[in-house]
Each structure stands twice: as structure tokens, then as C-alpha cells.
Amino acid sequence: MVESFTAVEIISVKRDRQELSDSQIDWVINAYVRGVVADEQMSALLMTILLNGMNSRELSRWTDAMIKSGERMNWSALDRPTVDKHSTGGVGDKITLPLAPLVAACGAAVPQLSGRGLGHTGGTLDKMESIPGWRASLTNPEMLKALQDCGAVICAAGSGLAPADKKLYALRDVTGTVPSIPLIASSIMSKKIAEGTSALVLDVKTGNGAFMSEPEDARRLANAMVELGKRAGVTTRALVTAMDVPLGLTAGNALEVRESLEVLAGGGPADVVELTILLAQEMLDAAGVSGKDPESALKNGSAMDHWRRMVRAQGGDPNAALPIAREKKLITAEESGVISSMNALQVGISVWRLGAGRERQGEKVQAGAGIEIHAKPGSQVNKGDPIFTLHTDEAARFERAEAALSGAVVIGTSPVERLPLVVTKIV
Ligand code: URA
């Protein structure tokens, strides 16, 4: 086959801060998936994009080329509108677990293709896999059946969905090219658009525990993704939400499932409940479903019924006891006062070191590992009061996990200003 371009030509365009043409973008993504563009060449191109950016035409074409590298799913056989939510990742962010069955209980279908933990942030599939018997991999017909029967499905993306992203993401992970707004936006949106949802709500996290720690960067990322979604015909909106403090009172796989069950039973921590309801309202509105009240679906048990059906449909036993870590360690307040801050990133790193996340790709995670939080910013504590309980199967992990928490909790006389739960909304 005669190639239309060379990788060096294309790298030079972006190196010299020029625009890539549509045909150059189509070629480079396709040629990379075919193995004609080598990893070292794509790494150089990704770095030029990280440094020099892409305009909105380039970004839209780049995202389209990634979508076209694989299949595009279709849910037109369903009798309900489809809507999905995507979070850019945070610490203790278990919202998908109560949210998907909640939105299903209110009449929309939720085809959730989720991921595994990335760095200090947890992954929905790792959390769901702590439920005995539950399996993440479904074929497309199995996914359709689960959506028809339960209204919601949470599963892994198959290898046919945006394969360009799988290759590019793995390369970005090892070449320092993850934190680029166009690269993150195209990576997330190529998968979400290929997933075939007709509406999408993005939860873009900001604060020290998020990939975009500055609210202004998070807003730019949210804008870029909303524009990509709209261009592709998906009703898309975004909430930029706080990730300066962990969400809820748990971080870690089975611990987060337990907390999600509390929310589905009508209880749970106020911030998790508030964000779940807000996102459910946005999703139902984006899907054109009116007259449903997510708050009452949590209180009257219908969201819990959908959860149980959804777990069973994927081989899980909703009545089975969740795994518990073998070892526990209590961390207490070093002084009396009011907790003025709790660093989400440090808590996330500690949870990761306890065994809830991976050191290397493909590693098994510990289902029971994680942190329970006993007091959050604004709480008055006395010296010796419990702040965290660390959970792990291997006591040898406590030392490094505790080291990660050094200085994570500041106790003073008054709470410092926190980010509001919803920082901005983009429609
Ligand atoms: N999640 C993704 O899927 N891609 C990114 O680039 C970052 C977070």
C-alpha cells in the first residue's frame, strides 16, 4: 500500500505550530493502529500536541478518527432513551454505582462502559468486581439484553470500541502525555460517542485529587468535551465538581460498594447523595425524561430493585457478603480542633498503596483494601479521636500507606474555604 504521508512530515507540522489537515489526522490515527506509525513517532506527535495544542477542527477530526478505528454501538432496539455519565476520576467517587440503577428506575436506559483504576483514582469495574460472582465482560447482545431487562448495565468496553484509544492511552501513560486537554477530551469522548448513547452527562472533577486540579483547566476540558459531544449529535452537558476532599466516607473497592448500598437504601453520606441526585436529574433531563423524582426512587426502594437486577444479570449475588480486608489500622487526631482540610490526592495515594489500586497494568487489586473516613473537614475533633481506618490484606503495606497521609489532614481553629460541590455547569 502506498502511504499518503510520512509520520515525520506530520510530527513536523505540529512541532512548527501549524495545523494538521483532516487527511493528515485520518492517516496518522489509522496508520498508528495498523502499526505503520511507530510508538516513538506517535510519542513525539503526542508531545507536540501536549505542548502546542489543537484547534477545535483538529480536535473534532482527531476524535472522529479514533471513533472510526472501531465499531459504533447502537441501542435503537430499546424502547427507552439512552443516557450515560462519565466522571474524569477522583477519590471515593463511587457515584456510578447508585446512579446507573437510579436513572434506570426513573425510566432511561444507562449503557455504562467503565474503566479500571488509574493511578490514585479508583475504577468502577474494580469496585463492581468486589461483588462475588459479578463479571465485567459482556458481548454486545448480552449488553442489549441487560439493558432491556434491567435498564442499566455497567461493563468493560470490548476490544472493538475505539481501539486507537487503547493504544494511544497506553502510550500516553508511559510518555508523560496524559495531562493534555485535547488528548483527554478525545480519549474520553471517542469512547463515549462510540458507545452509542444519545445523551451524556460529564462529571469533570477539579481540586487536588483530580487530573485537572485547577478549576479553570477543568472548565476548559469540560467545554471541549461538550463541544465534541454536540458535534457528534449526542446531547451533552457537564458539571465541574469538587475533588479537593474525598467523596463520601470511603475510598477502596468493596468499601465503596458498601457505601453505595447505603445510598440505594435511602441513607449514605450527604455529599454522595447530593451528587447522585444532581447527576440523575441532569441525565433524565438530557434524555428528555420528565416527571420523575430521583430522590423518591432512592427512598422507595425502586433504585435498589434495579441494582439487584443489574448485579444478578451479570452473575453477581446481591445478597453475598462483601469481602473484608484481613488487617485494620486506626489513625487518630494528633491534636484537638476543627478539621480544616483533607487532601484527596494523599488519601487516594494511600488507598492505592493499601492494595486497592495497581502498581502495574494487569495486576490484581485487593477487594477489601481502602480507607474509611471518620471525620471530614468542618468536624470538631479531640486529640485521639478516630480520623481514618486503613484496611488491607497485608500489614506490611501500612507503613507506606500511612506515610502518604502525612500532613493530609490539617486541624486548626476554623474550616478553610472549600470548593462548592458543583463549581460550574456547562450546557
Ligand atoms: N480517562 C480517559 O479515558 N482518558 C484520558 O485521557 C483520561 C482519563
mmCIF file of C-alpha atoms and ligand atoms in Angstrom, residues 118 169 172 183-184 187-188 191, ligand 1:
data_model
loop_
_atom_site.group_PDB
_atom_site.id
_atom_site.type_symbol
_atom_site.label_atom_id
_atom_site.label_comp_id
_atom_site.label_asym_id
_atom_site.label_seq_id
_atom_site.Cartn_x
_atom_site.Cartn_y
_atom_site.Cartn_z
ATOM 1 C CA LEU A 118 -5.948 4.716 37.053
ATOM 2 C CA TYR A 169 -3.738 5.697 26.119
ATOM 3 C CA ARG A 172 0.465 8.356 26.874
ATOM 4 C CA LEU A 183 -5.797 14.323 24.339
ATOM 5 C CA ILE A 184 -8.000 13.703 27.393
ATOM 6 C CA SER A 187 -9.825 9.873 24.586
ATOM 7 C CA ILE A 188 -12.960 10.131 26.725
ATOM 8 C CA LYS A 191 -15.266 6.020 23.722
HETATM 9 N N1 URA B 1 -9.759 8.947 31.112
HETATM 10 C C1 URA B 1 -9.683 8.563 29.811
HETATM 11 O O1 URA B 1 -10.435 7.704 29.358
HETATM 12 N N2 URA B 1 -8.756 9.143 29.045
HETATM 13 C C2 URA B 1 -7.923 10.105 29.481
HETATM 14 O O2 URA B 1 -7.132 10.591 28.714
HETATM 15 C C3 URA B 1 -8.004 10.490 30.847
HETATM 16 C C4 URA B 1 -8.937 9.898 31.643
#
